[in-house]
XYZ file of C-alpha atoms in Angstrom:
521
model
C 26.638 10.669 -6.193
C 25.696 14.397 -6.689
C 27.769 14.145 -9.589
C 25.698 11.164 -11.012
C 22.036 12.556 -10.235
C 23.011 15.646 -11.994
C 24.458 14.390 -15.064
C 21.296 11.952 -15.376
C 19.045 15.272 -15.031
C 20.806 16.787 -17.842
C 20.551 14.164 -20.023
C 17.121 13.110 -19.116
C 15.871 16.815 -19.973
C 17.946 16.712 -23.295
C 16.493 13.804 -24.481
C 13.067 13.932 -23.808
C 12.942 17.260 -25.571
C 15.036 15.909 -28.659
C 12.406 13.373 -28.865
C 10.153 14.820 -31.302
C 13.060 15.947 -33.737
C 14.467 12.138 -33.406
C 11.299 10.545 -33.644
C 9.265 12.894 -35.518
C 5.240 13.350 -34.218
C 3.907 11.804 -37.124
C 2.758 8.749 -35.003
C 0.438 9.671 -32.106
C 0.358 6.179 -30.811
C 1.546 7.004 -26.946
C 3.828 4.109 -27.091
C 5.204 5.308 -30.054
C 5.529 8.717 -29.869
C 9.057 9.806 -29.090
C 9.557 11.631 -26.117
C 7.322 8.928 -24.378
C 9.654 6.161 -25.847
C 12.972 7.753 -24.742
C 11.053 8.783 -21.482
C 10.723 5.263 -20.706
C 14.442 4.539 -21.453
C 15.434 7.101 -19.909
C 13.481 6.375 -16.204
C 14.907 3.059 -16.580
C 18.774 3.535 -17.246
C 18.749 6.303 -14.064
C 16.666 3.567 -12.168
C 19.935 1.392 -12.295
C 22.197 0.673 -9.507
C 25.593 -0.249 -9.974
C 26.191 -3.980 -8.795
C 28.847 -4.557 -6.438
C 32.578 -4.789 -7.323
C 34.163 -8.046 -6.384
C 35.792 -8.132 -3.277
C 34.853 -4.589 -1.888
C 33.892 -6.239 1.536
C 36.089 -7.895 3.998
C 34.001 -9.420 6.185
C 31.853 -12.643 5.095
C 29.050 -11.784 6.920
C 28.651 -8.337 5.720
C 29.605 -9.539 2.182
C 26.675 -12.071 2.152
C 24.077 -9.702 3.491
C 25.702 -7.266 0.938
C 25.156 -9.489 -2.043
C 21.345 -10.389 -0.761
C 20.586 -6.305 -0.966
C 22.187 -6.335 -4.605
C 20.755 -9.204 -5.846
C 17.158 -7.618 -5.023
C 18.337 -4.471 -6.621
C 19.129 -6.776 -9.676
C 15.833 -8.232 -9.799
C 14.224 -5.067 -9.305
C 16.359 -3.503 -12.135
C 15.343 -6.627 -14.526
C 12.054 -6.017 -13.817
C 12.057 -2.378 -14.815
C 14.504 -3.598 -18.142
C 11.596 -6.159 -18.806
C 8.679 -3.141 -18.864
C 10.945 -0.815 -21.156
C 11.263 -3.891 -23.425
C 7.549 -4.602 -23.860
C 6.239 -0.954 -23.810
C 8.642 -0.122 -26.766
C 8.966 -3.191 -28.392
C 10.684 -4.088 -31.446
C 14.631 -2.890 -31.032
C 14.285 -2.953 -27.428
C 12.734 -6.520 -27.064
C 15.694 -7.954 -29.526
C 18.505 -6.692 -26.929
C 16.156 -7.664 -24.120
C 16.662 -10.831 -25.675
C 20.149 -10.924 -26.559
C 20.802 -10.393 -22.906
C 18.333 -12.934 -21.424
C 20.051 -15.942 -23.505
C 23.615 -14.752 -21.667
C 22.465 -17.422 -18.735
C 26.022 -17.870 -17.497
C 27.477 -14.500 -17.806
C 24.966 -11.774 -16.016
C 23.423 -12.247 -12.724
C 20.491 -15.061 -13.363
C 17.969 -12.190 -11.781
C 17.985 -10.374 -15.886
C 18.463 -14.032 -17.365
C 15.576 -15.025 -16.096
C 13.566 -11.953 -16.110
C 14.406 -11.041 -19.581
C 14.348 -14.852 -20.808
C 10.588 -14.714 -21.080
C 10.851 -12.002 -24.416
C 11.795 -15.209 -26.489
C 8.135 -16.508 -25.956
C 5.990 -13.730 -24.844
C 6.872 -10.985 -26.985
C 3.878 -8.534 -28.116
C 2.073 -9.177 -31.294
C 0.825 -6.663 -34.214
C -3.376 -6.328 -34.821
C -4.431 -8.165 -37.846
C -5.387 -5.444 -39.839
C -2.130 -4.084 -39.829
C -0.358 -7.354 -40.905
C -2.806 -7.134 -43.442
C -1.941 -4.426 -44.708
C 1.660 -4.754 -45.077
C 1.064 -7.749 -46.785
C -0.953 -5.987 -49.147
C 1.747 -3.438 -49.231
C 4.638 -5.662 -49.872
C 3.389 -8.565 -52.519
C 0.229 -5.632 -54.351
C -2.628 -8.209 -53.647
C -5.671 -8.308 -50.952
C -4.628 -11.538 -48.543
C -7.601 -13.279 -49.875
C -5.675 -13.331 -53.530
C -2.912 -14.696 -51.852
C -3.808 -17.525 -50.002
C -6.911 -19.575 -49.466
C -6.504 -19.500 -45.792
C -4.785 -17.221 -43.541
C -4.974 -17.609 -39.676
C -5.926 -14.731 -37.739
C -3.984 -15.366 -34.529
C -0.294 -15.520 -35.406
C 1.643 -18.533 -34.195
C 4.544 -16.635 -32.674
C 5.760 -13.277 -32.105
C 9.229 -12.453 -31.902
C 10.895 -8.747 -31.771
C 10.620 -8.049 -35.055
C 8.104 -9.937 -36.912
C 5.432 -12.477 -36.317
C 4.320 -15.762 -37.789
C 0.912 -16.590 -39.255
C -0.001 -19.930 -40.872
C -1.874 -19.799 -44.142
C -2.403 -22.100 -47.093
C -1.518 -21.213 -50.491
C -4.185 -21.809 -53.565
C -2.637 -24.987 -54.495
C -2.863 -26.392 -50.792
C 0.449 -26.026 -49.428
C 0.505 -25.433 -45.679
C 2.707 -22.472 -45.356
C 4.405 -19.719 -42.493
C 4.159 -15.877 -43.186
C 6.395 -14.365 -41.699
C 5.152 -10.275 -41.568
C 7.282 -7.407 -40.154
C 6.169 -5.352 -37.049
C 5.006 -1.754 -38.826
C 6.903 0.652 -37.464
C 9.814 -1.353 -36.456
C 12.150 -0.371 -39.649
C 11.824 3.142 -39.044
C 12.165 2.815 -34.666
C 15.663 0.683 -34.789
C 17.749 3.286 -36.262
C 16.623 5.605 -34.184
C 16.010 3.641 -31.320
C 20.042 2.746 -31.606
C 20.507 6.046 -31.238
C 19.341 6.807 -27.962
C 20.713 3.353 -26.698
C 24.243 4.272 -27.743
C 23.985 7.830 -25.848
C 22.025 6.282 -22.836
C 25.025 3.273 -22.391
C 27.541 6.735 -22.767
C 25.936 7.839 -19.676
C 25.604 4.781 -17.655
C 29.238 4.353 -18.659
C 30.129 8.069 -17.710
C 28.588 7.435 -13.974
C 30.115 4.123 -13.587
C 33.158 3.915 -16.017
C 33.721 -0.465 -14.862
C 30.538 -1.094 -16.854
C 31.027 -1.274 -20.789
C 28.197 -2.517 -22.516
C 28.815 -0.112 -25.535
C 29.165 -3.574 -27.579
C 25.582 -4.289 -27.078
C 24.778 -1.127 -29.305
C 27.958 -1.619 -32.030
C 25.990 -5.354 -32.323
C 22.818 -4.033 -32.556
C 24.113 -1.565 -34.994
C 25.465 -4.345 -37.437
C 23.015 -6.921 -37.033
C 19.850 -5.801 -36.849
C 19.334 -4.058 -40.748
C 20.690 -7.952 -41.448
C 17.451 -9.060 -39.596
C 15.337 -6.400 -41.105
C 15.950 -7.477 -44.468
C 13.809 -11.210 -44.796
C 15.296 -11.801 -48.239
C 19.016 -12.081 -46.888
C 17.074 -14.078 -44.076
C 15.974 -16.423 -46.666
C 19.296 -16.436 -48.417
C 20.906 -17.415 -45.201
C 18.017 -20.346 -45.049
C 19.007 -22.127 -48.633
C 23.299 -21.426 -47.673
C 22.644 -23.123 -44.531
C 20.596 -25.861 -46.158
C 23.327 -26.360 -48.635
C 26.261 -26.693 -46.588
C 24.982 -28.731 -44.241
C 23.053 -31.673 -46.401
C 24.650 -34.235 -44.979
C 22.860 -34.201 -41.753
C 19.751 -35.847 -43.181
C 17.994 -35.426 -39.828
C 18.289 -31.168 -40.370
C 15.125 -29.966 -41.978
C 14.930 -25.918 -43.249
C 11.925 -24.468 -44.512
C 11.942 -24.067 -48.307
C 11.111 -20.097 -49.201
C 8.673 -19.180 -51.538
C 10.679 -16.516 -53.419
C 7.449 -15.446 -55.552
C 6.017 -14.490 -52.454
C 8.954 -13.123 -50.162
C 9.762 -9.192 -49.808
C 12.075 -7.621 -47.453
C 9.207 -7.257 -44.957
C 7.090 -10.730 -46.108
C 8.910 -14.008 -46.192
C 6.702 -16.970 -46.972
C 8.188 -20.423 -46.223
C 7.298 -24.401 -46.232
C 5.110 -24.817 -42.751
C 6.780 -26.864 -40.607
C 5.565 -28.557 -37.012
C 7.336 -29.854 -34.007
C 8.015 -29.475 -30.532
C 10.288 -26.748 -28.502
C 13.801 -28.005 -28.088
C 13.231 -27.400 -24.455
C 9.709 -29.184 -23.852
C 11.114 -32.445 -22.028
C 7.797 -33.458 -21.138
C 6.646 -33.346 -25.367
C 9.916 -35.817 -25.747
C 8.020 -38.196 -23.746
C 5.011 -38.205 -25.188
C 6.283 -38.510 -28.557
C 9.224 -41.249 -27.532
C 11.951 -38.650 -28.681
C 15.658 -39.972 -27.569
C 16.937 -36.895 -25.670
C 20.362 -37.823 -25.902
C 19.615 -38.255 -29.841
C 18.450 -34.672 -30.030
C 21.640 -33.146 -27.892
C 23.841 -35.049 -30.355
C 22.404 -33.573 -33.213
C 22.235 -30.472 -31.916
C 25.885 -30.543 -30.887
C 27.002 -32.027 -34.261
C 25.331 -29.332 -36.595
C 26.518 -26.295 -34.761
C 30.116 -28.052 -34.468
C 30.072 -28.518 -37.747
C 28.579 -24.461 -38.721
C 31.621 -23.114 -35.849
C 34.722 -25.073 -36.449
C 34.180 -26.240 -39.913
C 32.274 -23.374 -42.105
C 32.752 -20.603 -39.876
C 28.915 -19.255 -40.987
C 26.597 -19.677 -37.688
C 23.168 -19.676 -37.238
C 23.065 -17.339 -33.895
C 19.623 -17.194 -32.570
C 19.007 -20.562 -31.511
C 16.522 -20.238 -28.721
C 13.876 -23.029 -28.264
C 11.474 -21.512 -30.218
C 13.512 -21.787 -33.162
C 14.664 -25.319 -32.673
C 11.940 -27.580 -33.125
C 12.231 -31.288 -32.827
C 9.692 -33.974 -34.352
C 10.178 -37.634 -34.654
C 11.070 -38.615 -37.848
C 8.635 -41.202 -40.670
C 9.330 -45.120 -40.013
C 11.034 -44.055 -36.687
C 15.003 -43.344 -37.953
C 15.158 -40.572 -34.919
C 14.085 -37.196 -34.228
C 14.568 -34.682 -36.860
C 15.510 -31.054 -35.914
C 13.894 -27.810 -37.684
C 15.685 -25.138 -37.518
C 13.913 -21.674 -37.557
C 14.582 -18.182 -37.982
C 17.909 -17.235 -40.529
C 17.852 -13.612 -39.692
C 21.149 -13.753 -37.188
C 24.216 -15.416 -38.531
C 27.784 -14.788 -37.965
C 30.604 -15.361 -40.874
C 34.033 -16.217 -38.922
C 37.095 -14.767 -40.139
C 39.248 -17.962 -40.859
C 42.108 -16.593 -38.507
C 39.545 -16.669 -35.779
C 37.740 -19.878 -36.656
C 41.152 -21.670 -36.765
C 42.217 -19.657 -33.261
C 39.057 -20.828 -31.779
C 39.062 -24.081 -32.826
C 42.987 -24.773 -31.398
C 41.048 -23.077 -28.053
C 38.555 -25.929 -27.464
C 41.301 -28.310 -28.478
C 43.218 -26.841 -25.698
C 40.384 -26.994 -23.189
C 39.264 -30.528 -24.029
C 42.873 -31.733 -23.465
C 43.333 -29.515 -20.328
C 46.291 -28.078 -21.555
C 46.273 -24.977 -19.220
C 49.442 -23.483 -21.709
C 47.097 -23.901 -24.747
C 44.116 -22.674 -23.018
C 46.727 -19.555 -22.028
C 47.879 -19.154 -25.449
C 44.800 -18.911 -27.666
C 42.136 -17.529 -24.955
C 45.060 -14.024 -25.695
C 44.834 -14.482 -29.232
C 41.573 -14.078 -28.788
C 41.464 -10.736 -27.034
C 41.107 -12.181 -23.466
C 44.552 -11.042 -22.166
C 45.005 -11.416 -18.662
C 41.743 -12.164 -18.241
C 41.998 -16.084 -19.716
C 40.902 -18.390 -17.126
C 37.705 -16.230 -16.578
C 37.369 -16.491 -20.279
C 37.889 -19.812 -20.350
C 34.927 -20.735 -17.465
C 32.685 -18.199 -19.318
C 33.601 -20.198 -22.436
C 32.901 -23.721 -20.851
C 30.596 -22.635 -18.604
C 32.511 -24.419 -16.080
C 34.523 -23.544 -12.551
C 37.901 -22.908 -13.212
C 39.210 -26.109 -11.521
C 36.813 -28.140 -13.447
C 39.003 -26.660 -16.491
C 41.745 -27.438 -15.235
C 40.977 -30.992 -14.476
C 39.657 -31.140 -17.910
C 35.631 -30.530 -18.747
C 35.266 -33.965 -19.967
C 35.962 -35.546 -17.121
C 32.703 -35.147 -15.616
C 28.846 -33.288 -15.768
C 28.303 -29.794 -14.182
C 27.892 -30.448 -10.509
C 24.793 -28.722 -8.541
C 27.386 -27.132 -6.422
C 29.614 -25.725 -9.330
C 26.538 -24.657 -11.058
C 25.754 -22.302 -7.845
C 29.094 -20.850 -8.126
C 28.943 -20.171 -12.233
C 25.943 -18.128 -11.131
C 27.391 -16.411 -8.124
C 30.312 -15.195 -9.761
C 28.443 -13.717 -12.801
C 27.330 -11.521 -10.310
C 30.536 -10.864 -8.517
C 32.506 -11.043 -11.406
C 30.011 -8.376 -13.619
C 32.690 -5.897 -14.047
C 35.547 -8.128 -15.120
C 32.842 -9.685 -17.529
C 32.125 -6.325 -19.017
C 35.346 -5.265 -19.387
C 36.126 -9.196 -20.978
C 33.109 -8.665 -23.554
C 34.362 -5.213 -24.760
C 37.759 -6.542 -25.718
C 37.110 -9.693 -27.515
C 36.610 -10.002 -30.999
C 32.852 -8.880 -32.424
C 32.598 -12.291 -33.536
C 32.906 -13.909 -30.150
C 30.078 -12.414 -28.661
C 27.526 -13.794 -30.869
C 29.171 -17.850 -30.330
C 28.801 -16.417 -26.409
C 24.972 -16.071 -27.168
C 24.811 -18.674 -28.963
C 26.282 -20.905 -26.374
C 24.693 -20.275 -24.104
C 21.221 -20.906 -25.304
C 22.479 -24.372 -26.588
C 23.656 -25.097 -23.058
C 19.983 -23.663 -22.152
C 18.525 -26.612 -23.967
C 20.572 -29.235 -22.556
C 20.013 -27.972 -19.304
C 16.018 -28.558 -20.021
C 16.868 -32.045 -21.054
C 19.194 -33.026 -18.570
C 21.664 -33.837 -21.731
C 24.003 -31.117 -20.163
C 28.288 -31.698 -20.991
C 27.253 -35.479 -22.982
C 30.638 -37.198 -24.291
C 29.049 -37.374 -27.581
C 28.997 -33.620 -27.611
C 33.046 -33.014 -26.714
C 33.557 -35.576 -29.492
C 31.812 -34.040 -32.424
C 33.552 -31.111 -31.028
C 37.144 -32.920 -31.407
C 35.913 -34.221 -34.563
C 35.324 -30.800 -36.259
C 38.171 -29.347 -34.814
C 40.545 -32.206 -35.980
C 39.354 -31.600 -39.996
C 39.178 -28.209 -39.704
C 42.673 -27.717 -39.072
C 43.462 -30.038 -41.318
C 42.398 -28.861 -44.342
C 43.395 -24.939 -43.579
C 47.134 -27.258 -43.040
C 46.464 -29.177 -46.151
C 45.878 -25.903 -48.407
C 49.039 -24.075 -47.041
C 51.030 -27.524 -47.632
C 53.598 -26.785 -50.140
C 54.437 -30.236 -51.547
C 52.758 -33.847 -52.049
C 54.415 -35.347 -48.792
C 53.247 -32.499 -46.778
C 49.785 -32.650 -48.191
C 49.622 -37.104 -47.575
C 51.498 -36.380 -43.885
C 48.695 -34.202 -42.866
C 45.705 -36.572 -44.383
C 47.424 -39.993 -42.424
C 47.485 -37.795 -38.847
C 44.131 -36.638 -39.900
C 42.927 -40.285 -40.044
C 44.966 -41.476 -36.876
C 43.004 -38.686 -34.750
C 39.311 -39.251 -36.123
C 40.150 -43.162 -35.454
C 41.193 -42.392 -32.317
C 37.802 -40.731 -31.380
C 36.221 -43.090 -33.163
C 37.659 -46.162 -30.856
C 37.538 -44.394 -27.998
C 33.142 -43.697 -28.338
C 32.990 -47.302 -29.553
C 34.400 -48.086 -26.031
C 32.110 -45.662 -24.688
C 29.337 -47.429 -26.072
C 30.420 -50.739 -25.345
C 30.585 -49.757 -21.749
C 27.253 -48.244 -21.610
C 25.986 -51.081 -23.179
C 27.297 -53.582 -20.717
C 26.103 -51.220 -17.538
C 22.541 -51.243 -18.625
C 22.999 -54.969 -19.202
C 24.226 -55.162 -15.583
C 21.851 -52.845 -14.183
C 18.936 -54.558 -16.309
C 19.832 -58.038 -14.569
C 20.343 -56.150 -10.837
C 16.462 -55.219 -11.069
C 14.894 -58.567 -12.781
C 16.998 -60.010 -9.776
C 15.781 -57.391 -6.672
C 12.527 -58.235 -8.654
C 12.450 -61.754 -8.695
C 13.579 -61.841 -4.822
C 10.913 -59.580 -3.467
């Protein structure tokens, strides 16, 4: 413990002097200014506690009281992470966020603390967003548009949203860069990467040195709004066929690498149950189309829009009534899958749907999990590890198994670490991303829907299909792969048309139960 307090001395007098040659002092701003800013981090990181390691009490007594005391020094600890976050903003607010959307693989004390940066993030002052406007497209604001709201619609880590309207009368969203954000991240990466070599120094079972490596690669991706509107027009390309998918069209003419201007769009929150009502939205409807788009993006076109938290997953009910249309928000984060992992991954959820425990084995190692594979698999799934064994389509998330997911994130937070640090780069953003899908079904009570596991199957089934078809190497081959193919998608597609018969005839049933109770009262 002496060991520990020292070395966080050291490095907490090392850094705050290195501030001002990091940072520089041309911003006197107090919340910008570097020592304060790596002041901050630094109180926070030494603030930490180590959570417990799993099974380091014998008595169950002792262990609960044990886990009580942690789980307070967890929330405490979020709490503190959650003030860092806000006072420096911009880099820190986008990990903040990263690791508030990992619901079912850190203690739910930071999920839920941290969750809140995907709503309540701080904004920039007006004349500043006017200026960088200015700045980026050489006109005054009032050239630009004929209306531009003062108070922006949304603020997010890096950027925030106003809406204007253009001189011809289109509605449209401006998306403007945070000031001094581009210049912070590198630096701000920086002093992560050496503040995670500390933590990891004092308490070597913690690795969360892929949270910086991420940061590292992602976030000049983010910075950059014309790759962001790139990624918007790919996206809209490949996936045309959903016709209830709607993407923002950018205006180029008026889009910089800090400015992106883009087709103004309305809707509810994914999340927002109680909007669904009022607007007659099919839940289930929305869940489907949620989980056939992203099935489709993963196991299909291995390019994945990775930031899909509510607020960038609007849902509005579509002209003449044809079902709720989904708007999807935000193409700053996407990840391009390698197709040996894609095809790896894929043969993985074939594995789990079936329950075959061999499979599961096989291609959770392929995947860097080693011998780690059934706790990959539940943080996969989501799901206790005899639920996947049993097979996760066999029934919903019980209240019960739920409890335990979230206990053993805790319990479990070394193994986890060590899990995240050996996996492919790719995996962690599908984790994420996961996870805040699952966070949206869990707000509409849609959670683990057949309909989802089979446009699951379905992608899976013509994905590796056609990688089979292109490394068939004659005609008979090529045909024998197409006719299984077929067999398998008409398989899935008998099986839900049994599914819906049965539904069908239980509400019928039920329907005539309560005209009946009715009718006798």
């Amino acid at each position: 413990m002496r060991r520990s307090i020292r070395l966080v001395s050291l490095v907490t007098a090392g850094l705050a002097t290195s501030g001002g040659f990091i940072y520089g002092a041309h911003s006197w701003d107090p919340s910008d200014f570097g020592v304060v800013r790596i002041g901050r981090a630094v109180l926070t990181i030494s603030g930490r506690a180590p959570p417990p390691a799993s099974g380091s009490t014998h008595d169950l007594c002792v262990s609960s009281i044990f886990y009580l005391v942690f789980s307070q020094v967890h929330a405490r600890s979020a709490r503190r992470l959650l003030d860092l976050c806000c006072a420096n903003r911009g880099t820190y607010i986008k990990l903040g966020q990263h690791l508030g959307a990992l619901e079912y693989l850190l203690p739910p004390e930071y999920t839920s603390t941290l969750g809140v940066l995907h709503s309540r993030a701080p904004s920039t002052p007006l004349p500043d967003v006017l200026h960088i406007i200015q700045e980026e497209l050489g006109k005054e604001t009032s050239e630009l548009f004929a209306q531009f709201e003062e108070t922006p619609l949304g603020a997010a880590s890096l950027a925030q949203v106003h809406r204007a309207v253009l001189r011809d009368g289109q509605t449209v969203a401006v998306k403007v860069q945070h000031p001094k954000v581009r210049k912070q991240s590198s630096r701000d990466i920086v002093i992560m990467e050496i503040l995670l070599h500390m933590v990891q120094t004092v308490f070597p079972q913690f690795d969360f040195m892929w949270l910086v490596e991420e940061a590292k690669k992602n976030l000049p991706q983010e910075l950059d709004f014309l790759t962001e509107g790139r990624n918007a027009e790919k996206m809209a390309h490949m996936v045309r066929k959903f016709p209830f998918l709607k993407i923002p069209h950018i205006h180029w003419d008026l889009s910089t690498e800090r400015v992106l201007v883009m087709e103004y769009m309305e809707g509810g929150q994914a999340n927002d149950l109680q909007y669904m009502k009022r607007n007659n939205i099919d839940v289930d409807q929305v869940s489907r189309a949620l989980g056939q788009m992203y099935s489709e993006m993963i196991f299909v076109h291995g390019f994945v829009h990775c930031d899909p938290h509510p607020g960038n997953v609007l849902v509005r009910q579509s002209e003449g009534s044809r079902g709720p249309e989904i708007i999807l928000l935000d193409h700053g984060l996407y990840q391009e899958l390698t197709d040996n992992f894609r095809l790896n991954y894929c043969h993985l959820w074939q594995a789990l749907l079936a329950a075959d425990m061999a499979g599961v084995r096989r291609y959770s190692q392929r995947l860097g999990a080693g011998d780690l594979y059934p706790l990959f698999a539940c943080m996969l799934t989501a799901r206790s590890w005899d639920s996947v064994n049993r097979g996760i389509d066999r029934g919903p998330v019980s209240t019960e198994e739920a409890q335990e997911i979230r206990s053993n994130a805790a319990a479990y937070l070394p193994q986890i670490s060590q899990l995240l640090a050996s996996v492919p780069r790719q995996m962690l953003l599908l984790l994420k991303t996961n996870d805040l899908l699952r966070g949206i079904e869990t707000a509409l009570h849609t959670n683990a829907s057949a309909s989802s596991f089979l446009s699951m199957s379905r992608c899976c089934i013509r994905a590796v299909a056609r990688h089979r078809r292109q490394t068939a190497t004659s005609f008979w081959s090529y045909a024998h792969i197409s006719i299984s193919e077929s067999l398998h998608l008409g398989q899935l597609q008998l099986y839900e048309l049994l599914l819906w018969a049965r539904t069908c005839w239980l509400r019928r049933w039920l329907t005539l139960l309560v005209h009946w109770i009715s009718y006798s009262i």
